[in-house]
Short mmCIF file of C-alpha atoms in Angstrom, two decimals:
data_model
loop_
_atom_site.label_atom_id
_atom_site.label_comp_id
_atom_site.label_asym_id
_atom_site.label_seq_id
_atom_site.Cartn_x
_atom_site.Cartn_y
_atom_site.Cartn_z
CA MET A 1 132.15 111.54 57.95
CA ASP A 2 132.24 112.53 61.93
CA VAL A 3 133.85 109.93 64.03
CA PRO A 4 131.22 108.69 66.46
CA GLN A 5 131.74 110.01 69.96
CA PRO A 6 130.88 108.34 73.20
CA HIS A 7 127.55 108.95 75.06
CA ALA A 8 127.67 109.02 78.89
CA VAL A 9 124.55 108.91 80.97
CA ILE A 10 125.18 110.74 84.30
CA LEU A 11 123.00 109.94 87.35
CA PRO A 12 123.68 112.07 90.62
CA PHE A 13 121.95 111.55 93.94
CA PRO A 14 119.53 114.48 94.25
CA ALA A 15 121.45 116.74 96.47
CA GLN A 16 123.86 119.71 95.75
CA GLY A 17 126.66 118.16 97.09
CA HIS A 18 126.51 115.34 94.60
CA ILE A 19 125.06 117.27 91.62
CA LYS A 20 127.87 119.89 91.77
CA PRO A 21 131.09 117.57 91.24
CA MET A 22 129.06 115.29 88.78
CA LEU A 23 128.04 118.40 86.76
CA MET A 24 131.78 119.36 86.66
CA LEU A 25 132.61 115.89 85.33
CA ALA A 26 129.73 116.22 82.72
CA LYS A 27 131.28 119.46 81.45
CA LEU A 28 134.85 117.91 81.18
CA LEU A 29 133.55 114.97 79.38
CA SER A 30 131.59 117.22 76.89
CA HIS A 31 134.68 119.47 76.47
CA ALA A 32 136.34 115.92 75.37
CA ASN A 33 133.43 115.71 72.51
CA PHE A 34 131.31 113.28 74.74
CA TYR A 35 127.74 113.46 74.41
CA ILE A 36 126.34 113.70 78.03
CA THR A 37 122.70 112.89 79.21
CA PHE A 38 122.60 114.29 82.67
CA VAL A 39 119.66 112.92 84.69
CA ASN A 40 118.20 114.79 87.55
CA THR A 41 115.04 114.03 89.69
CA LEU A 42 112.03 115.92 88.22
CA ASP A 43 112.06 118.55 91.07
CA ILE A 44 115.84 119.27 90.88
CA HIS A 45 115.48 119.22 87.03
CA ASN A 46 112.73 121.89 86.95
CA HIS A 47 114.50 124.11 89.67
CA PHE A 48 117.83 123.76 87.85
CA LEU A 49 116.63 124.94 84.52
CA GLU A 50 114.84 127.96 86.30
CA LEU A 51 118.37 128.82 87.59
CA ILE A 52 120.29 128.77 84.43
CA ASN A 53 120.31 130.63 81.12
CA GLN A 54 119.52 127.82 78.91
CA THR A 55 120.38 129.47 75.77
CA THR A 56 123.85 130.35 77.15
CA PHE A 57 124.38 127.08 78.68
CA ASN A 58 123.38 125.12 75.38
CA ASN A 59 125.85 127.39 73.52
CA LEU A 60 128.77 126.51 75.71
CA PHE A 61 127.92 122.76 75.95
CA PRO A 62 125.72 121.65 72.93
CA ARG A 63 126.45 118.02 73.77
CA LEU A 64 125.15 118.18 77.33
CA ARG A 65 121.50 117.72 77.96
CA PHE A 66 119.27 117.21 80.85
CA MET A 67 116.57 114.79 81.33
CA ALA A 68 114.43 113.68 84.41
CA ILE A 69 113.12 110.69 86.50
CA PRO A 70 110.92 110.90 89.51
CA ASP A 71 112.38 110.78 93.04
CA GLY A 72 109.57 108.34 94.23
CA LEU A 73 108.26 110.71 96.77
CA PRO A 74 104.54 111.87 96.62
CA PRO A 75 103.89 115.14 94.84
CA GLU A 76 102.73 116.90 98.08
CA HIS A 77 106.05 116.19 99.90
CA PRO A 78 107.72 119.57 100.91
CA ARG A 79 111.35 118.01 99.82
CA SER A 80 112.77 120.18 102.53
CA GLY A 81 113.57 119.92 106.33
CA PRO A 82 115.45 117.43 108.37
CA GLN A 83 113.30 114.29 107.26
CA PHE A 84 113.57 114.95 103.62
CA ILE A 85 116.98 113.23 103.04
CA ARG A 86 115.74 110.21 105.33
CA ASP A 87 112.62 110.08 102.98
CA LEU A 88 114.65 110.37 99.93
CA PHE A 89 116.87 107.28 100.91
CA ILE A 90 113.75 105.06 101.03
CA SER A 91 112.05 106.51 98.08
CA ILE A 92 115.12 106.18 95.85
CA LEU A 93 114.95 102.34 96.46
CA SER A 94 111.21 102.21 95.39
CA ALA A 95 110.09 100.82 92.04
CA ALA A 96 109.04 104.20 90.35
CA PRO A 97 112.50 105.48 90.07
CA LYS A 98 114.21 102.28 88.83
CA HIS A 99 111.48 101.72 86.33
CA LYS A 100 111.54 105.36 84.95
CA PHE A 101 115.46 105.09 84.74
CA ARG A 102 115.14 101.82 82.81
CA ASP A 103 112.45 103.50 80.48
CA LEU A 104 114.68 106.34 80.05
CA LEU A 105 117.66 104.30 79.02
CA LEU A 106 115.54 102.30 76.54
CA SER A 107 114.41 105.28 74.99
CA LEU A 108 117.94 106.35 74.34
CA ILE A 109 118.93 102.99 72.90
CA ASN A 110 115.90 102.62 70.85
CA GLY A 111 115.13 106.48 69.95
CA PRO A 112 115.35 107.86 66.58
CA GLU A 113 118.76 109.43 67.24
CA THR A 114 120.48 105.98 67.64
CA GLY A 115 121.70 103.81 64.68
CA GLY A 116 124.54 106.23 63.86
CA GLY A 117 123.09 109.47 64.82
CA GLN A 118 125.08 111.89 67.10
CA TRP A 119 123.16 111.01 70.26
CA SER A 120 123.94 107.24 70.02
CA THR A 121 123.20 104.25 72.30
CA PRO A 122 124.58 105.00 75.79
CA THR A 123 128.34 103.98 76.09
CA CYS A 124 128.20 103.74 79.79
CA VAL A 125 126.50 105.14 82.88
CA ILE A 126 128.17 106.97 85.45
CA ALA A 127 126.23 106.57 88.66
CA ASP A 128 126.50 108.38 92.09
CA GLY A 129 127.50 105.90 94.60
CA LEU A 130 124.22 106.54 96.65
CA ILE A 131 122.08 105.31 93.49
CA SER A 132 124.29 102.50 92.87
CA ILE A 133 121.70 99.68 93.36
CA LEU A 134 119.21 101.53 91.03
CA ALA A 135 121.67 102.27 88.37
CA ILE A 136 123.66 99.06 88.35
CA ASP A 137 120.49 96.77 88.27
CA VAL A 138 119.14 98.53 85.37
CA ALA A 139 122.40 99.08 83.49
CA GLU A 140 123.44 95.47 83.87
CA GLU A 141 120.20 94.19 82.58
CA LEU A 142 120.59 96.32 79.51
CA HIS A 143 124.37 95.46 79.16
CA ILE A 144 125.59 99.06 79.73
CA PRO A 145 128.98 99.28 81.57
CA VAL A 146 128.74 101.17 84.81
CA ILE A 147 131.44 103.35 86.40
CA ALA A 148 130.52 104.50 90.07
CA PHE A 149 131.35 108.17 91.19
CA ARG A 150 131.60 108.46 94.89
CA THR A 151 131.50 112.36 95.67
CA VAL A 152 132.97 111.74 99.33
CA SER A 153 136.72 111.50 100.13
CA ALA A 154 138.50 108.19 99.73
CA SER A 155 139.09 108.03 103.31
CA SER A 156 135.32 108.42 103.96
CA TYR A 157 134.51 105.71 101.53
CA TRP A 158 137.09 103.27 102.94
CA VAL A 159 135.36 103.81 106.26
CA TYR A 160 132.11 103.04 104.70
CA LEU A 161 133.50 99.84 103.24
CA ASN A 162 134.54 98.68 106.83
CA ILE A 163 131.12 99.29 108.37
CA PRO A 164 130.21 95.57 108.14
CA LYS A 165 133.38 94.83 109.97
CA LEU A 166 132.62 97.32 112.79
CA ILE A 167 129.16 95.81 113.31
CA GLU A 168 130.75 92.37 113.42
CA GLU A 169 133.22 93.56 116.21
CA GLY A 170 130.23 94.95 118.12
CA LEU A 171 131.55 98.66 117.86
CA ILE A 172 128.55 99.99 116.32
CA PRO A 173 125.80 101.18 116.85
CA PHE A 174 126.67 103.18 119.79
CA GLN A 175 124.95 106.07 121.72
CA GLY A 176 126.52 109.18 123.17
CA ASP A 177 126.87 107.99 126.58
CA ASP A 178 129.67 105.59 125.19
CA ASP A 179 133.41 106.61 125.51
CA MET A 180 133.25 108.61 122.37
CA ASP A 181 137.02 109.00 122.41
CA GLY A 182 137.59 105.39 122.37
CA LEU A 183 139.88 104.43 119.38
CA ILE A 184 138.57 102.38 116.50
CA THR A 185 141.45 99.85 115.65
CA CYS A 186 140.21 97.56 113.14
CA ILE A 187 140.00 99.66 110.01
CA PRO A 188 143.28 99.03 108.03
CA GLY A 189 145.23 102.21 107.63
CA PHE A 190 143.44 104.15 110.27
CA GLN A 191 144.24 102.07 113.32
CA SER A 192 145.46 104.91 115.59
CA LEU A 193 143.34 107.78 113.85
CA LEU A 194 139.82 107.33 114.33
CA ARG A 195 137.56 107.59 117.51
CA ARG A 196 133.99 106.71 117.89
CA ARG A 197 132.90 110.33 117.51
CA ASP A 198 134.86 110.28 114.02
CA LEU A 199 132.82 107.50 112.56
CA PRO A 200 130.13 108.63 110.06
CA SER A 201 126.96 110.15 111.83
CA PHE A 202 124.67 107.19 110.88
CA CYS A 203 126.80 104.84 113.20
CA ARG A 204 125.11 106.78 116.08
CA PHE A 205 121.65 105.03 115.30
CA GLU A 206 120.36 102.90 118.01
CA SER A 207 119.88 99.92 115.88
CA ILE A 208 121.70 98.31 113.03
CA GLU A 209 118.34 97.72 111.46
CA ASN A 210 117.95 101.49 111.26
CA PRO A 211 116.93 102.06 107.51
CA VAL A 212 119.50 104.87 106.97
CA LEU A 213 122.35 102.78 108.12
CA GLN A 214 121.18 99.96 106.09
CA PHE A 215 120.95 102.32 103.09
CA PHE A 216 124.62 103.37 103.34
CA ILE A 217 125.82 99.68 103.90
CA ASN A 218 123.79 98.41 100.92
CA GLN A 219 124.57 101.17 98.62
CA THR A 220 128.43 101.05 99.46
CA LEU A 221 128.66 97.29 98.81
CA ALA A 222 126.64 97.59 95.56
CA MET A 223 129.12 100.06 94.20
CA THR A 224 131.75 97.34 94.15
CA ARG A 225 129.81 95.81 91.17
CA ALA A 226 130.75 98.74 89.02
CA SER A 227 133.40 98.37 86.46
CA ALA A 228 135.50 101.24 87.84
CA LEU A 229 135.46 104.00 90.42
CA ILE A 230 136.02 107.80 90.05
CA LEU A 231 136.95 109.81 93.11
CA ASN A 232 137.15 113.73 93.57
CA THR A 233 140.37 113.55 95.16
CA PHE A 234 143.94 113.61 94.19
CA ASP A 235 146.81 111.15 94.67
CA GLY A 236 149.00 113.12 96.81
CA LEU A 237 146.31 113.54 99.52
CA GLU A 238 144.91 110.21 99.68
CA SER A 239 147.23 107.60 98.02
CA PRO A 240 147.55 105.16 100.95
CA ILE A 241 143.84 104.84 101.03
CA ILE A 242 143.48 104.65 97.41
CA SER A 243 145.55 101.83 97.15
CA LYS A 244 143.52 99.98 99.51
CA LEU A 245 140.43 100.61 97.55
CA LEU A 246 142.06 98.99 94.47
CA SER A 247 141.26 95.50 96.13
CA PHE A 248 137.44 96.30 95.50
CA PHE A 249 137.73 98.18 91.98
CA PRO A 250 139.82 97.06 88.97
CA LYS A 251 140.38 100.80 88.20
CA ILE A 252 140.18 103.77 90.10
CA TYR A 253 140.20 107.49 88.51
CA THR A 254 141.30 110.14 91.00
CA ILE A 255 140.39 113.44 89.03
CA GLY A 256 140.10 115.96 91.81
CA PRO A 257 139.84 118.81 92.81
CA LEU A 258 137.29 118.79 90.03
CA HIS A 259 136.57 122.49 90.25
CA ALA A 260 140.29 122.99 89.80
CA LEU A 261 140.69 120.52 87.00
CA LEU A 262 137.89 122.09 85.25
CA GLU A 263 139.60 125.52 85.28
CA SER A 264 142.73 123.79 84.05
CA ARG A 265 141.23 121.97 81.18
CA ILE A 266 138.66 124.86 80.14
CA LYS A 267 140.45 128.15 80.54
CA ASP A 268 137.51 130.53 80.38
CA HIS A 269 136.19 128.67 83.51
CA LEU A 270 135.29 131.82 85.41
CA LEU A 271 133.09 132.87 82.36
CA LEU A 272 131.48 129.44 82.41
CA SER A 273 130.72 129.51 85.91
CA HIS A 274 129.15 132.92 85.78
CA SER A 275 127.03 132.56 82.75
CA SER A 276 125.93 128.92 82.89
CA SER A 277 125.95 126.95 86.16
CA ASN A 278 128.36 125.68 88.62
CA GLY A 279 125.90 123.31 90.03
CA SER A 280 124.47 125.52 92.80
CA LEU A 281 120.82 125.14 93.33
CA ARG A 282 120.40 128.50 95.16
CA GLU A 283 120.87 132.16 94.00
CA GLN A 284 124.18 133.47 94.98
CA ASP A 285 124.56 136.79 96.74
CA ARG A 286 127.74 138.33 95.04
CA THR A 287 127.71 141.52 97.07
CA CYS A 288 129.81 139.94 99.76
CA LEU A 289 132.78 140.04 97.33
CA ALA A 290 132.82 143.91 97.46
CA TRP A 291 132.63 143.70 101.25
CA LEU A 292 135.58 141.21 101.16
CA ASP A 293 137.62 143.85 98.99
CA SER A 294 137.50 146.23 101.84
CA GLN A 295 139.05 143.85 104.34
CA PRO A 296 142.69 143.44 105.07
CA SER A 297 144.63 140.41 103.83
CA LYS A 298 143.73 137.12 105.55
CA SER A 299 141.75 138.84 108.14
CA VAL A 300 138.39 137.17 107.57
CA VAL A 301 136.96 134.13 108.61
CA TYR A 302 134.33 132.49 106.30
CA ILE A 303 131.46 130.54 107.75
CA ASN A 304 129.28 128.21 105.71
CA PHE A 305 127.51 124.93 107.03
CA GLY A 306 126.68 123.69 103.55
CA SER A 307 123.29 123.12 101.88
CA LEU A 308 121.59 120.35 104.21
CA VAL A 309 123.25 120.85 107.65
CA MET A 310 120.56 122.66 110.16
CA ILE A 311 121.14 123.98 113.63
CA THR A 312 119.27 125.09 116.42
CA PRO A 313 118.79 128.78 117.49
CA ASP A 314 121.00 128.10 120.61
CA GLN A 315 123.64 126.73 118.50
CA LEU A 316 123.34 129.98 116.32
CA MET A 317 123.86 132.21 119.11
CA GLU A 318 126.74 130.44 120.22
CA PHE A 319 128.53 130.69 117.20
CA TRP A 320 127.39 134.23 116.65
CA TYR A 321 128.79 135.45 120.11
CA GLY A 322 132.12 133.41 119.56
CA LEU A 323 132.45 135.24 116.10
CA VAL A 324 131.76 138.68 117.36
CA ASN A 325 133.88 138.09 120.56
CA SER A 326 136.77 136.85 118.62
CA GLU A 327 136.96 140.56 117.03
CA LYS A 328 137.82 139.26 113.84
CA PRO A 329 135.78 140.20 110.60
CA PHE A 330 133.60 137.38 109.45
CA LEU A 331 131.45 136.52 106.33
CA TRP A 332 128.54 134.21 107.37
CA VAL A 333 126.46 132.39 105.01
CA ILE A 334 122.99 131.86 106.92
CA ARG A 335 120.66 129.97 104.56
CA GLU A 336 116.81 130.75 105.06
CA ASP A 337 116.47 127.16 105.93
CA LEU A 338 119.51 126.79 108.39
CA LEU A 339 117.51 126.90 111.45
CA LEU A 340 115.56 123.99 113.13
CA GLY A 341 112.14 124.93 114.20
CA GLU A 342 112.39 128.67 113.48
CA ASP A 343 112.73 130.85 110.27
CA MET A 344 115.11 133.16 112.51
CA VAL A 345 115.98 134.05 116.16
CA ASN A 346 113.02 136.04 117.35
CA GLU A 347 114.79 138.47 119.44
CA THR A 348 118.40 138.88 118.63
CA PRO A 349 120.31 140.73 121.35
CA GLN A 350 121.12 144.41 120.20
CA GLU A 351 124.82 144.01 121.20
CA LEU A 352 125.14 141.37 118.52
CA THR A 353 123.51 143.04 115.91
CA MET A 354 125.57 146.31 116.44
CA ARG A 355 128.91 144.45 116.64
CA THR A 356 127.87 142.48 113.49
CA ARG A 357 127.60 145.63 111.66
CA GLU A 358 130.94 146.70 112.80
CA ARG A 359 132.71 143.72 111.49
CA GLY A 360 130.50 141.16 109.92
CA CYS A 361 128.72 140.37 106.70
CA ILE A 362 125.82 137.93 106.50
CA VAL A 363 124.27 136.57 103.18
CA GLY A 364 121.83 133.87 102.26
CA TRP A 365 124.12 131.98 99.72
CA ALA A 366 127.46 132.96 98.34
CA PRO A 367 129.89 132.09 95.41
CA GLN A 368 132.15 129.94 97.67
CA GLU A 369 135.01 129.13 95.43
CA GLU A 370 135.58 132.82 94.75
CA ILE A 371 135.51 133.64 98.61
CA LEU A 372 137.99 131.13 99.49
CA ALA A 373 140.33 132.32 96.71
CA HIS A 374 139.98 135.77 98.02
CA ARG A 375 142.99 137.41 99.56
CA ALA A 376 140.86 138.69 102.49
CA VAL A 377 140.03 135.14 103.69
CA GLY A 378 142.17 133.73 106.34
CA GLY A 379 139.92 130.88 107.70
CA PHE A 380 137.05 128.73 106.97
CA LEU A 381 134.62 127.50 109.46
CA THR A 382 132.97 124.63 107.82
CA HIS A 383 130.69 121.63 108.26
CA SER A 384 133.64 119.55 106.25
CA GLY A 385 131.40 118.47 103.37
CA TRP A 386 133.94 117.30 100.81
CA ASN A 387 133.30 119.70 98.09
CA SER A 388 133.92 122.53 100.83
CA THR A 389 137.01 120.65 102.28
CA LEU A 390 138.46 120.25 98.60
CA GLU A 391 137.82 123.97 97.88
CA SER A 392 139.38 124.91 100.98
CA ILE A 393 142.59 122.86 100.26
CA TRP A 394 142.81 124.15 96.91
CA ALA A 395 142.96 127.71 98.08
CA GLY A 396 145.16 127.14 101.04
CA VAL A 397 142.80 128.27 103.44
CA PRO A 398 142.99 126.52 107.04
CA MET A 399 139.81 125.08 108.38
CA ILE A 400 137.88 125.00 111.51
CA CYS A 401 135.65 121.87 111.36
CA TRP A 402 132.15 121.47 112.85
CA PRO A 403 130.96 118.16 111.19
CA GLN A 404 127.31 117.07 111.45
CA LEU A 405 126.26 114.49 108.66
CA ALA A 406 127.40 111.42 107.16
CA ASP A 407 131.15 111.51 105.68
CA GLN A 408 131.74 114.87 107.53
CA GLN A 409 133.12 113.42 110.81
CA VAL A 410 135.81 111.31 108.91
CA ASN A 411 136.60 114.29 106.87
CA SER A 412 137.05 116.61 109.85
CA ARG A 413 139.42 114.13 111.61
CA CYS A 414 141.55 113.78 108.56
CA VAL A 415 141.81 117.57 108.12
CA SER A 416 142.92 118.03 111.73
CA GLU A 417 145.02 115.02 112.54
CA LEU A 418 146.14 113.50 109.30
CA TRP A 419 146.66 116.13 106.94
CA LYS A 420 147.18 119.05 109.62
CA LEU A 421 145.10 121.45 107.83
CA GLY A 422 142.74 122.60 110.51
CA ILE A 423 141.07 122.40 113.91
CA ASP A 424 138.33 119.87 114.78
CA ILE A 425 135.63 121.00 117.21
CA LYS A 426 133.16 118.32 116.58
CA ASP A 427 130.50 117.55 119.21
CA THR A 428 131.24 121.17 120.70
CA CYS A 429 129.33 124.26 120.50
CA ASP A 430 130.17 127.02 122.79
CA ARG A 431 131.10 130.70 122.44
CA SER A 432 134.31 130.40 124.17
CA THR A 433 135.65 127.61 122.02
CA VAL A 434 134.53 129.29 118.71
CA GLU A 435 136.20 132.62 119.81
CA LYS A 436 139.60 130.85 120.56
CA VAL A 437 139.97 128.79 117.52
CA VAL A 438 138.93 131.79 115.39
CA ARG A 439 141.66 134.06 117.03
CA ASP A 440 144.27 131.15 116.88
CA LEU A 441 143.66 130.62 113.03
CA ILE A 442 143.30 134.22 111.95
CA GLU A 443 146.25 135.40 114.07
CA GLY A 444 148.44 132.53 112.64
CA LYS A 445 149.19 130.89 116.02
CA ARG A 446 148.93 127.34 114.40
CA GLU A 447 152.14 127.37 112.36
CA GLU A 448 151.86 123.63 111.47
CA ILE A 449 148.47 124.23 109.96
CA MET A 450 149.71 127.24 107.96
CA LYS A 451 152.64 125.23 106.58
CA SER A 452 150.53 122.30 105.76
CA SER A 453 147.69 124.36 104.06
CA ASP A 454 150.46 126.02 101.71
CA ASP A 455 152.27 122.63 101.00
CA ILE A 456 148.97 120.62 100.25
CA ALA A 457 147.51 123.40 98.31
CA ARG A 458 150.64 123.14 95.99
CA MET A 459 150.32 119.55 95.78
CA ALA A 460 146.62 120.00 94.69
CA ARG A 461 147.73 122.37 91.90
CA ASP A 462 150.27 120.31 90.55
CA SER A 463 147.74 117.54 90.20
CA VAL A 464 145.50 119.34 87.88
CA ARG A 465 148.21 120.83 85.73
CA GLU A 466 149.17 118.96 82.46
CA GLY A 467 151.02 116.13 83.38
CA GLY A 468 149.66 116.01 86.94
CA SER A 469 148.09 112.98 88.28
CA SER A 470 144.40 114.13 88.10
CA TYR A 471 144.98 115.62 84.69
CA CYS A 472 146.32 112.24 83.43
CA ASN A 473 143.77 110.25 85.19
CA LEU A 474 140.98 112.20 83.31
CA GLU A 475 142.51 111.35 80.23
CA LYS A 476 142.71 107.65 80.96
CA LEU A 477 138.99 107.86 81.93
CA VAL A 478 138.21 109.36 78.67
CA ASP A 479 140.28 106.76 76.67
CA ASP A 480 138.77 103.81 78.56
CA ILE A 481 135.20 104.96 77.95
CA ARG A 482 135.89 105.39 74.34
CA SER A 483 137.29 101.75 74.39
CA PHE A 484 133.95 100.68 75.46
CA MET A 485 132.55 101.55 72.22
CA SER A 486 134.59 98.97 70.58
CA SER A 487 134.37 96.28 73.27
CA SER A 488 133.28 92.96 72.10
CA GLN A 489 130.44 93.12 74.80
CA TYR A 490 129.44 96.51 73.59
CA ALA A 491 129.45 95.46 69.93
CA SER A 492 127.58 92.17 70.57
CA SER A 493 124.36 92.17 68.38
CA GLU A 494 123.05 89.57 70.90
CA CYS A 495 123.37 92.36 73.78
CA ASN A 496 121.79 95.00 71.32
CA GLU A 497 118.76 92.82 70.87
CA GLY A 498 118.53 92.14 74.57
CA ARG A 499 118.32 95.94 75.22
CA LYS A 500 115.29 96.26 72.95
CA LEU A 501 113.20 93.87 75.02
#
């Protein structure tokens, strides 16, 4: 008779930067013989299934299935553009997503597959920190343990937890005419690191009543009701801050970089990423890899501002001129929805077009992990999203940071001043600056950055090897979830009856 296996329900926030690491965790837990129900919003669910080969995916991960709940937005909503995420923050708190998630959990509890079948009653919910209120409210009602997964860095999450203190001190909100280089000294561990400009982007709203600011405050505090916290980082990078987070959570599992841990635990990772899905919600243009093959070692700067950041045509032109004037080869990801207000620059100067043909390659989306690991790439101009930052750290590629949203401001400051892995150019966008920092990085003029990049990449590799901190922490997570199955609370018949209400 088969031994019953845990069944984890995973609920990510509906954005690529959140879905990607949580899907990696789902694959790792599935590889450990867990049953996984991965819950996307309906729009993401339908789009995701169109992008993957479902037969191949099901063969590779027969214990991993996808289900969906509504996102709370009306059907006619375009679900794109600068207003989309703001609308999503509000809609995710509405009644419909919570009710549908409760109905979904009840169907998993009371469905025909429970009572000894393979897909047993959920053992736990692993919830994205940005949906913590929804997930924890429902799971607590149904007596299901909740583990929170925060897809930002430990450093960024620590700053988020200190936002109420910053409000009490009168330090936020602030406007652009304030002293942006004024030090923020009241966050323990970061007393001499952060300036106003390094705080999360939502700290720049005019009022503390702004719904986006309040969303982050409330979701961050709600997370502390979870039984444990998962972070996509590694101890060698952020241990001082991780230790401070232990005052809010009884257990913390640092299991990053997740893309590297997945490769370490599942040896045919490249086959899996090509034939199933790596969590990307966009089609990848792989022709750029052949272009990279033709470039000298460590000569190329790679540019990608992520899946959500949008820029103005003027900003695009400043970056473009800076790149071509640097006279370094560049590979630039320009999404079809990257520009604010226009689909593309109407009249691109002929000199830019000509000089880009000489040394540049532009694609709509790209296989980033493979690009950063390519021998030709010598620098990464990034928005400092946490997935991109970790992937660059793992590859040992130094960064030029141009953050725009949420946690990116904190990440970029840590990259440049704490970990010495790159150059932070936040709140700056001019061609001369771009030209200079690209030249400095590719020509190796920042020796401290090069050394730190090599050293910390080595630490990241050690963390995911057998016996490494992230490798062992994943095993602890697996063992602890298994223990939920035999816990007195989980086995309580009274609780089981309560779930059926």
